[in-house]
Amino acid sequence: MTAGSGATPDEQGWRELALPELPTPIYALAPAPGRLWAGGLGGVACYRSAVSALGERVEEWEPGPVLLPPAPVTVLWAYGNLVLAGGNGGLAYSLTGGAGWQRAEIEDGSVGVTVLAPSPRFGSDNTLLAGTLANGVLRSTDGGRSWRNVSFGLQSQEITDLLWLDGSTALLATDEGLYRSRDGGRGWRRVLESSEGAVEALTRLPDGGVLAVLENGALLQAEAGTEGERWQPLKDPDGLEGVQPLSLFTTERGTLLLGTQRGLLRSADGGRGWQTVDGRLVHVLRQGQGRLYAGCAEGVLLSEDDGQSWRPLPTPPLHDLLRLQPQGERLWLLGTHTAPLQLELTPRDEAPTWQRLQGLTLPLTGCAAVDDETLLLAGPEGLLRLWPRSGEHQLLLAEPLEGNTLITWAGDGPARQIWVASGSGQRLWHSANDGASWHQLAPPFGVTPLVALQATREHLVAATYDPRQYHVCLWYSTDDGSTWVRGLEADTNWPLVASCAEPLALGVGNILLVAQPDGTWRRSPVGHGGGGIRRVVSCLHEGLRLLFVLAGGGIFRSHDLGQSWQAQHEGLPLVRIADIACTSTRLWALLSGGVICQRRL
């Protein structure tokens, strides 16, 4: 792979373009000997020592592999070569120090994970507890590979923190109080009902007691020896007026640190007095090898004096711009919580110039380039039509579009048909006049998530995925989505269905289904191992329709509509390929860590 804009282009090889540094929030940290794992919007990255070309030892970030589903990583834990990561899409584990990842098996299917707590005896019992956003508590006894629900006794399923007191006793914080388990997390009993809101975080005090912080900033304390049975308010703490707590931590020296919306606070007297030591919003605090780390809104902070002063580490490569979208002479980098970047394409591969699309209300839940001049963007305000060159925009659909939003279209001009669907599969809109007016349809998908929606000039195809049964179902409509017929079904543990309009193709597991003129599907296996098909794109090159697929094993090209395939990923780190795109002259690959690679077709 050729790096840098000044290198001689290799017409048959990959050429690398680096993105500008993009500060990004860090939600999870896991110190380990010689390294620091960080989790954020774009997955995971590792900060470690390395030897430079000049023989000097430097510390730098190494981008991690692409984690699926591509959701923010909010919890991390490392133990030897075992690394666990979790977030809105469930849990993943690595047995190879982060080199390769697998999805954990969860009894409840896909869940949002809020906290991860290993047993104090993990080295011998392999036990962990995980708190979730809406499914209570999960428990694993095989080091995080599989999880079952252990929420017996809970009145609330929204878990905010977990804390082990010993090998069998654990405390649990929820949005309505505190619970205790004396059998290693198998069953729970409420020990405190909070009348002042959610319990945000827990920490162990040096004397063996426990400190809890509520969402209004109030502190509660359980003395040592009570096992969290009796709680008393910490009266009149100084410096906590009006705070919104996010994290609570006790350092190895017994100092308390409180991450809040207005900055990082420190207490050296057990929580009675607090001083602001840094003004940045702090999501998470951890300690390893004498160093304190804070995950903040712009990256990672480091302290080597017990939290009295902090300095930033280099920017972690963890933004969530992990999707490519070509549009005429522009290439867009898209994410959910980061404003899109655009690259103006030049015929001579000049040095890239990036521009950020300003003024959008985030999160961005869906995007489609319906022609060379306009974008359709979904978000909290609804569906917008945007003209990037002028900055003008038009609100087409005034319905808040949250979660994953699917957008597809057929035709062009004033008669263009547009469909917009929520990822839940319960809301679907159709416009037959390029967004001038809309009709809400009644899809038959029930509560099964919608993972693909693809229009052609003849019909509409959708795919649903049941994460509990690991089951994909295809649906067809020939009347613009008014009625649907249930079609092909398949079992797969791969939760994504990639689609392409021309030719009509769907990726189910590692099988590409290509529509045939007689209405049947030709099945074409693509890739090998490491997961299923993530992306299907096509382009016309010198009068020939080319297909490109990003699947387990890399990037593959077909010149005969999927009957045969050739690898295209030579020189690329396979585990870091996040997305692909193609134009009539170039193939693009986006790598985790903010690197774009291109090669001539």
C-alpha positions as a printed Julia matrix, in Angstrom:
601×3 Matrix{Float64}:
   0.0     0.0     0.0
   1.32    3.41   -0.97
   1.07    6.01    1.79
   0.91    9.78    1.54
  -0.02   12.16   -1.26
   3.58   12.6    -2.39
   4.2     8.93   -3.22
   4.23    7.61   -6.75
   0.75    6.17   -7.46
   0.52    2.46   -8.07
  -2.22    1.99  -10.64
  -2.95   -1.57   -9.45
  -2.33   -1.02   -5.71
  -3.9     0.88   -2.86
  -3.07    4.51   -2.11
  -3.68    5.89    1.35
  -5.37    9.14    2.36
  -5.35   10.22    6.0
  -8.25   12.03    7.64
  -7.83   15.07    9.88
  -7.81   14.4    13.62
 -11.34   14.4    14.98
 -11.79   14.76   18.77
 -14.33   12.22   19.96
 -15.94   11.23   23.27
 -14.5     8.24   25.13
 -17.02    6.16   27.07
 -14.92    3.18   28.2
 -11.35    2.57   29.37
  -9.49   -0.62   30.32
  -5.88   -0.32   31.5
  -3.68   -3.39   31.01
   0.07   -3.97   31.43
   1.84   -1.86   28.83
  -1.34   -0.66   27.15
  -4.64    1.18   27.52
  -7.83    0.16   25.76
 -10.35    2.89   24.92
 -13.9     2.59   23.6
 -16.02    5.18   21.88
 -18.28    5.95   18.95
 -16.1     4.12   16.42
 -15.25    0.95   18.36
 -11.99    0.29   20.22
  -8.38    1.48   20.04
  -5.23    0.62   22.0
  -2.62    3.07   23.35
   0.76    1.43   23.81
   4.5     1.91   23.61
   6.21    1.3    20.27
   9.67    1.72   18.75
   9.92    4.33   16.01
  11.94    4.03   12.8
  14.75    5.9    14.59
  14.82    3.38   17.43
  13.11    5.71   19.9
  10.35    4.48   22.17
   7.1     6.35   21.59
   3.55    5.96   22.82
   0.83    5.95   20.18
  -2.7     4.8    19.39
  -3.32    1.67   17.34
  -6.76    1.49   15.72
  -8.68   -1.61   16.61
 -10.61   -3.88   14.26
 -14.12   -3.07   13.16
 -16.59   -4.32   15.76
 -20.05   -5.4    14.67
 -22.62   -4.14   15.08
 -20.99   -0.74   14.6
 -22.41    0.84   17.74
 -20.68    2.96   20.41
 -18.52    0.91   22.79
 -19.53    1.9    26.32
 -17.89   -0.83   28.43
 -14.44   -2.48   28.29
 -12.45   -4.9    30.39
  -9.08   -6.55   29.81
  -7.5    -9.56   31.54
  -4.41  -11.07   29.95
  -5.25  -11.77   26.31
  -8.99  -11.55   27.02
 -10.67   -8.27   26.08
 -14.41   -7.69   26.44
 -16.29   -4.83   24.78
 -19.96   -3.94   24.97
 -22.45   -1.29   24.01
 -25.81   -0.77   22.35
 -25.41   -3.87   20.2
 -24.5    -6.38   22.92
 -21.08   -7.82   23.79
 -18.01   -9.0    21.9
 -14.88  -10.74   23.14
 -11.32  -11.25   21.97
  -9.09  -14.1    23.11
  -6.09  -12.75   21.2
  -5.42   -9.41   22.88
  -7.78   -7.55   20.54
  -6.49   -9.0    17.26
  -9.74  -10.82   16.45
 -13.24  -10.51   17.89
 -16.35  -12.66   18.19
 -19.91  -11.81   19.21
 -20.91  -13.17   22.59
 -24.0   -15.37   22.85
 -26.66  -13.57   24.9
 -29.81  -15.3    26.09
 -31.86  -12.14   25.52
 -30.51  -11.49   22.02
 -29.21   -8.02   21.25
 -29.16   -5.82   24.39
 -27.71   -2.47   25.38
 -24.9    -2.98   27.9
 -24.21   -0.22   30.46
 -21.68   -1.74   32.87
 -19.34   -4.73   33.11
 -18.12   -6.13   36.44
 -15.74   -9.12   36.73
 -15.83  -11.26   39.85
 -12.97  -10.65   42.32
 -12.21  -14.35   41.79
 -12.33  -14.18   38.0
  -9.01  -15.97   37.64
 -10.61  -19.11   39.1
 -14.38  -18.78   38.5
 -14.46  -16.96   35.09
 -17.55  -15.09   36.27
 -18.72  -11.65   35.17
 -21.86   -9.58   35.62
 -23.17   -7.1    33.07
 -25.84   -4.47   33.55
 -28.11   -3.5    30.67
 -30.26   -0.57   29.68
 -33.55   -2.45   29.62
 -32.88   -6.17   30.26
 -31.66   -6.19   33.84
 -28.54   -8.2    34.72
 -26.62  -10.76   32.67
 -24.2   -13.33   34.09
 -21.37  -15.24   32.43
 -19.4   -18.15   33.88
 -17.21  -18.81   30.82
 -15.2   -15.6    30.66
 -17.74  -13.61   28.65
 -18.41  -15.99   25.77
 -22.06  -16.61   26.73
 -24.52  -14.79   28.98
 -27.83  -15.56   30.65
 -30.31  -13.27   32.37
 -30.2   -13.23   36.21
 -32.69  -10.45   37.02
 -34.74  -12.37   39.6
 -35.9    -9.94   42.31
 -35.39   -6.72   40.35
 -38.18   -4.15   40.15
 -36.29   -2.16   37.51
 -34.48   -3.45   34.44
 -32.41   -0.26   33.87
 -28.98   -0.87   35.41
 -26.58    2.04   35.96
 -23.71    0.42   37.89
 -22.45   -2.81   39.47
 -19.96   -3.34   42.32
 -18.63   -6.58   43.78
 -17.98   -6.5    47.54
 -16.47  -10.0    47.68
 -16.6   -13.24   45.7
 -20.3   -13.78   46.38
 -21.76  -10.36   47.31
 -22.5    -7.65   44.76
 -24.37   -4.35   44.74
 -26.48   -3.12   41.86
 -27.54    0.46   41.08
 -30.72    1.13   39.1
 -32.92    4.04   38.12
 -35.0     3.54   41.28
 -32.69    2.22   43.97
 -30.02   -0.24   45.09
 -30.07   -4.05   45.17
 -27.8    -6.67   46.71
 -26.97  -10.24   45.77
 -25.36  -12.72   48.15
 -25.16  -15.6    45.67
 -22.8   -14.23   43.05
 -25.44  -12.28   41.15
 -27.99  -15.07   40.64
 -30.76  -13.3    42.62
 -31.33   -9.78   43.97
 -33.03   -8.04   46.88
 -33.67   -4.3    47.14
 -31.77   -2.62   49.98
 -32.6     1.0    49.14
 -35.53    2.62   47.35
 -34.44    6.03   46.11
 -36.93    8.89   46.28
 -34.45   11.32   44.7
 -33.98    9.68   41.31
 -31.58    7.19   39.79
 -28.43    5.96   41.49
 -25.79    6.9    38.92
 -22.61    5.25   40.24
 -21.01    3.25   43.06
 -17.45    3.08   44.43
 -15.66    1.23   47.23
 -14.1     3.4    49.93
 -10.67    2.68   51.45
 -12.2     1.58   54.77
 -14.45   -0.98   53.05
 -17.55    1.17   52.95
 -19.45    2.08   49.79
 -20.31    5.49   48.34
 -23.2     6.05   45.92
 -24.01    9.19   43.95
 -27.56    9.99   42.79
 -28.47   11.77   39.58
 -29.05   15.02   41.5
 -25.51   14.92   42.98
 -26.54   13.69   46.44
 -24.14   11.22   48.1
 -25.15    8.14   50.12
 -22.78    6.07   52.22
 -22.93    2.5    53.56
 -20.45    1.78   56.34
 -17.99   -1.09   56.19
 -19.38   -4.4    57.41
 -23.01   -3.63   56.48
 -22.7    -5.13   52.98
 -24.76   -2.25   51.62
 -27.72   -2.98   53.91
 -27.94    0.46   55.58
 -27.42    3.78   53.79
 -27.07    7.28   55.17
 -26.78   10.58   53.3
 -23.41   12.31   53.38
 -24.49   15.64   54.83
 -23.72   18.96   53.2
 -20.86   18.04   50.85
 -19.12   21.2    49.68
 -18.73   21.82   45.93
 -21.47   19.55   44.53
 -24.18   22.15   44.01
 -25.99   21.61   40.72
 -23.72   18.85   39.4
 -24.9    16.14   37.01
 -22.75   13.1    37.86
 -21.55   10.67   35.21
 -18.85    8.6    36.91
 -17.4     7.96   40.4
 -14.01    6.45   41.2
 -11.69    5.77   44.15
  -7.96    5.95   43.43
  -5.35    3.62   44.91
  -4.49    6.37   47.43
  -8.12    6.7    48.55
  -8.89    9.93   46.69
 -12.39   10.29   45.24
 -12.96   11.49   41.68
 -16.36   12.49   40.3
 -16.91   12.98   36.6
 -19.72   15.42   35.84
 -21.26   17.4    33.0
 -19.39   20.51   34.13
 -15.98   18.91   34.75
 -13.91   16.59   36.9
 -14.13   17.01   40.68
 -11.71   15.7    43.33
 -12.13   15.0    47.04
  -9.32   14.08   49.44
 -11.53   13.91   52.54
 -13.97   11.13   51.82
 -16.42   13.23   49.82
 -17.08   16.1    52.21
 -15.28   18.71   50.13
 -14.83   18.8    46.34
 -12.65   20.88   44.02
 -12.81   21.1    40.24
  -9.5    19.89   38.77
 -10.48   19.89   35.07
 -13.31   21.58   33.22
 -13.98   18.85   30.66
 -16.98   16.52   30.8
 -15.79   13.1    32.04
 -17.62    9.84   31.25
 -15.32    7.23   32.81
 -12.34    6.95   35.19
  -9.83    4.11   35.53
  -6.36    3.46   37.01
  -3.53    1.23   35.89
   0.18    0.99   36.76
  -0.01    4.13   38.9
  -1.61    6.24   36.17
  -5.11    7.67   36.25
  -7.1     7.9    33.02
 -10.27    9.84   32.29
 -12.44    9.39   29.22
 -13.79   12.82   28.37
 -15.84   14.47   25.65
 -12.75   15.1    23.47
 -10.55   12.06   24.15
  -8.45   10.67   27.03
  -6.87   12.58   29.93
  -3.9    11.35   31.99
  -2.9    12.15   35.57
   0.26   11.01   37.33
  -0.27   12.92   40.61
  -3.4    11.22   42.02
  -5.79   13.36   39.99
  -4.52   16.83   40.93
  -3.58   17.74   37.35
  -4.47   16.3    33.97
  -3.11   16.4    30.44
  -4.6    15.03   27.23
  -3.2    12.01   25.42
  -3.0    12.15   21.61
  -6.42   12.06   19.95
  -7.76    8.47   19.88
  -8.86    7.26   16.41
 -12.4     6.54   17.57
 -14.76    8.8    15.64
 -17.75    7.06   14.06
 -17.3     8.16   10.44
 -17.36    4.55    9.29
 -19.45    4.71    6.13
 -18.55    5.87    2.62
 -21.02    7.53    0.25
 -19.88    8.65   -3.21
 -21.88   11.45   -4.83
 -20.8    12.79   -8.19
 -17.39   14.41   -7.7
 -17.6    14.14   -3.91
 -16.94   11.37   -1.43
 -18.79   11.57    1.9
 -17.7    10.06    5.21
 -20.76    9.48    7.34
 -21.42    8.62   10.96
 -24.19    8.95   13.52
 -22.78   11.33   16.12
 -20.08   13.08   14.07
 -20.77   15.71   11.41
 -20.12   14.32    7.89
 -16.9    15.08    6.03
 -16.7    15.56    2.28
 -13.75   15.07   -0.06
 -13.73   16.72   -3.48
 -12.48   14.12   -5.94
  -9.8    15.23   -8.39
  -8.69   13.37  -11.51
  -4.97   13.61  -10.66
  -5.03   12.34   -7.06
  -4.01   15.66   -5.58
  -3.62   16.11   -1.83
  -7.08   15.66   -0.24
  -9.08   18.62    1.01
 -11.69   17.78    3.61
 -14.66   19.93    4.55
 -17.04   19.33    7.43
 -20.77   19.68    6.86
 -21.83   22.21    9.48
 -25.19   23.08   11.0
 -26.72   19.6    11.2
 -28.72   18.43   14.19
 -27.15   15.17   15.37
 -27.48   12.23   15.64
 -27.67   11.49   11.93
 -29.72    8.29   11.68
 -29.79    7.83    7.91
 -28.38    9.24    4.67
 -28.91    8.74    0.94
 -27.39   10.43   -2.11
 -30.31   10.34   -4.54
 -28.48   12.31   -7.25
 -25.26   14.26   -7.81
 -26.49   17.44   -6.1
 -28.65   16.55   -3.1
 -28.56   14.41    0.04
 -31.45   13.03    2.07
 -30.61   13.12    5.78
 -32.62   11.59    8.63
 -32.42   12.76   12.24
 -34.33   14.19   15.2
 -35.97   16.9    13.05
 -37.18   14.42   10.45
 -36.1    13.94    6.83
 -34.13   16.81    5.25
 -33.18   17.42    1.66
 -29.78   19.15    1.6
 -27.9    20.89   -1.2
 -24.29   20.7     0.12
 -22.79   23.25   -2.26
 -25.15   26.05   -1.22
 -26.02   24.84    2.28
 -29.73   25.15    1.54
 -32.03   22.57    3.05
 -35.7    21.62    2.98
 -37.7    19.68    5.57
 -39.51   16.93    3.67
 -40.92   14.8     6.49
 -41.55   16.34    9.91
 -41.37   13.08   11.88
 -38.53   12.5    14.37
 -36.41    9.68   12.94
 -34.5     8.03   15.76
 -32.4     4.89   15.82
 -31.37    3.36   12.49
 -33.35    4.89    9.59
 -33.48    3.2     6.19
 -33.92    5.32    3.04
 -34.39    4.0    -0.49
 -35.66    5.42   -3.76
 -36.46    4.63   -7.39
 -36.62    6.89  -10.43
 -35.54   10.5   -10.67
 -36.84   14.04  -11.03
 -40.3    15.12   -9.76
 -41.64   11.57  -10.12
 -38.92   10.01   -7.92
 -40.37    7.62   -5.35
 -38.87    7.66   -1.85
 -39.4     5.29    1.08
 -38.29    5.98    4.65
 -38.49    3.34    7.39
 -37.55    3.11   11.05
 -35.11    0.37   12.02
 -37.76   -1.03   14.35
 -39.79   -1.92   11.26
 -42.93   -0.36   12.72
 -42.96    2.92   10.76
 -42.8     3.27    6.97
 -43.52    6.3     4.77
 -43.79    6.6     0.99
 -43.64    9.6    -1.34
 -44.52    9.27   -5.02
 -43.5    12.85   -5.91
 -39.89   13.29   -4.73
 -40.84   14.16   -1.17
 -43.52   16.78   -1.89
 -46.14   14.72    0.0
 -46.07   11.56    2.1
 -48.29    8.62    2.95
 -47.68    6.5     6.05
 -47.95    2.78    5.36
 -48.72   -0.14    7.68
 -45.83   -2.62    7.4
 -46.45   -6.22    8.53
 -43.04   -6.76   10.15
 -44.27   -6.68   13.76
 -41.58   -6.17   16.39
 -38.8    -7.78   14.34
 -36.14   -5.18   13.41
 -35.92   -4.08    9.79
 -32.34   -4.46    8.53
 -32.67   -3.78    4.79
 -35.0    -1.84    2.49
 -34.22   -1.72   -1.24
 -36.28   -0.25   -4.07
 -36.07   -0.96   -7.78
 -38.27    0.36  -10.57
 -40.38   -2.8   -10.4
 -40.75   -3.61   -6.72
 -39.68   -3.09   -3.12
 -37.7    -5.62   -1.06
 -37.24   -5.62    2.71
 -35.4    -7.87    5.17
 -36.09   -8.4     8.86
 -33.79  -10.07   11.38
 -34.84  -11.75   14.61
 -31.83  -11.54   16.99
 -33.32  -14.11   19.35
 -33.9   -16.77   16.71
 -30.99  -15.67   14.45
 -33.45  -15.64   11.56
 -33.68  -13.51    8.4
 -36.92  -13.09    6.45
 -37.27  -11.35    3.07
 -40.45   -9.46    2.14
 -41.67   -8.27   -1.28
 -44.09   -5.56   -2.38
 -45.23   -4.76   -5.93
 -47.59   -1.92   -4.95
 -45.12    0.58   -3.47
 -45.24   -0.92    0.03
 -49.0    -1.0     0.61
 -49.06   -4.81    0.83
 -46.25   -7.3     1.39
 -45.62  -10.97    0.68
 -43.36  -13.01    2.92
 -40.57  -14.67    0.94
 -37.26  -16.44    1.4
 -36.17  -17.21    4.97
 -32.78  -18.24    6.35
 -31.04  -18.89    9.65
 -27.83  -16.94   10.27
 -26.07  -15.43   13.26
 -24.95  -12.54   11.02
 -27.22   -9.59   11.99
 -26.72   -7.48    8.84
 -28.32   -7.68    5.4
 -26.49   -5.61    2.79
 -28.33   -4.58   -0.38
 -27.69   -3.16   -3.83
 -30.2    -1.78   -6.34
 -28.5    -2.56   -9.66
 -28.38   -5.45   -9.95
 -30.84   -6.18   -7.17
 -28.73   -8.11   -4.67
 -28.95   -8.96   -0.97
 -26.24  -10.32    1.33
 -27.52  -12.88    3.86
 -24.73  -14.33    5.95
 -21.93  -15.03    3.47
 -24.36  -15.7     0.57
 -25.07  -13.01   -2.02
 -28.56  -13.36   -3.51
 -28.71  -11.86   -7.02
 -32.16  -11.38   -8.53
 -32.76  -13.14  -11.87
 -35.13  -12.08  -14.69
 -37.5   -14.97  -13.88
 -37.98  -13.76  -10.3
 -35.68  -16.32   -8.67
 -32.44  -15.65   -6.76
 -29.01  -16.92   -7.74
 -26.98  -17.8    -4.64
 -23.32  -16.87   -4.7
 -21.02  -17.59   -1.7
 -18.6   -14.73   -1.07
 -15.62  -14.59    1.3
 -14.77  -16.96    4.1
 -14.82  -16.9     7.89
 -14.86  -13.82   10.1
 -18.51  -12.98    9.54
 -20.85  -12.34    6.66
 -21.45   -9.74    3.96
 -21.32   -6.16    5.18
 -21.59   -4.09    2.0
 -22.57   -4.57   -1.65
 -21.86   -1.82   -4.2
 -21.79   -1.65   -8.0
 -20.68    0.69  -10.78
 -20.39    0.92  -14.55
 -16.78    0.77  -15.71
 -16.06    1.01  -19.42
 -19.56   -0.25  -20.19
 -19.33   -3.25  -17.82
 -21.33   -3.6   -14.6
 -18.97   -4.44  -11.71
 -20.0    -5.78   -8.31
 -17.91   -5.3    -5.15
 -18.61   -7.02   -1.84
 -17.11   -6.45    1.61
 -17.4    -9.77    3.42
 -15.58  -12.06    5.82
 -12.12  -12.45    4.35
 -11.94   -9.05    2.62
 -13.07   -7.23   -0.53
 -14.16   -9.16   -3.62
 -14.93   -8.09   -7.2
 -17.15   -9.71   -9.81
 -17.4    -8.78  -13.5
 -20.14  -11.36  -14.22
 -22.83  -10.34  -11.68
 -21.67  -12.67   -8.94
 -20.84  -15.84  -10.82
 -17.13  -15.54  -10.02
 -15.07  -13.42   -7.62
 -11.55  -12.01   -7.37
  -9.95  -10.68   -4.18
  -9.22   -6.95   -4.13
  -7.81   -6.45   -0.63
  -4.1    -7.17   -1.12
  -2.09   -4.99    1.26
  -5.03   -3.95    3.46
  -5.44   -4.96    7.13
  -8.6    -7.06    6.8
  -9.91   -6.64   10.36
  -9.86   -2.85    9.99
 -11.91   -2.54    6.78
 -15.09   -0.71    7.8
 -16.71    0.06    4.44
 -16.23    0.18    0.69
 -17.54    2.34   -2.16
 -16.92    2.61   -5.88
 -17.18    5.15   -8.68
 -16.72    4.59  -12.42
 -12.93    4.85  -12.03
 -12.01    4.02   -8.41
 -12.6     1.58   -5.58
 -12.5     3.0    -2.06
 -11.91    1.27    1.28
 -12.41    2.93    4.66
 -10.3     1.61    7.56
 -10.94    2.03   11.26
  -8.74    4.74   12.71
  -9.49    7.3    10.02
  -7.72    6.07    6.89
  -9.17    5.94    3.38
  -7.55    3.82    0.69
  -8.24    4.03   -3.03
  -7.22    2.09   -6.1
  -7.89    2.48   -9.82
 -10.36    0.06  -11.38
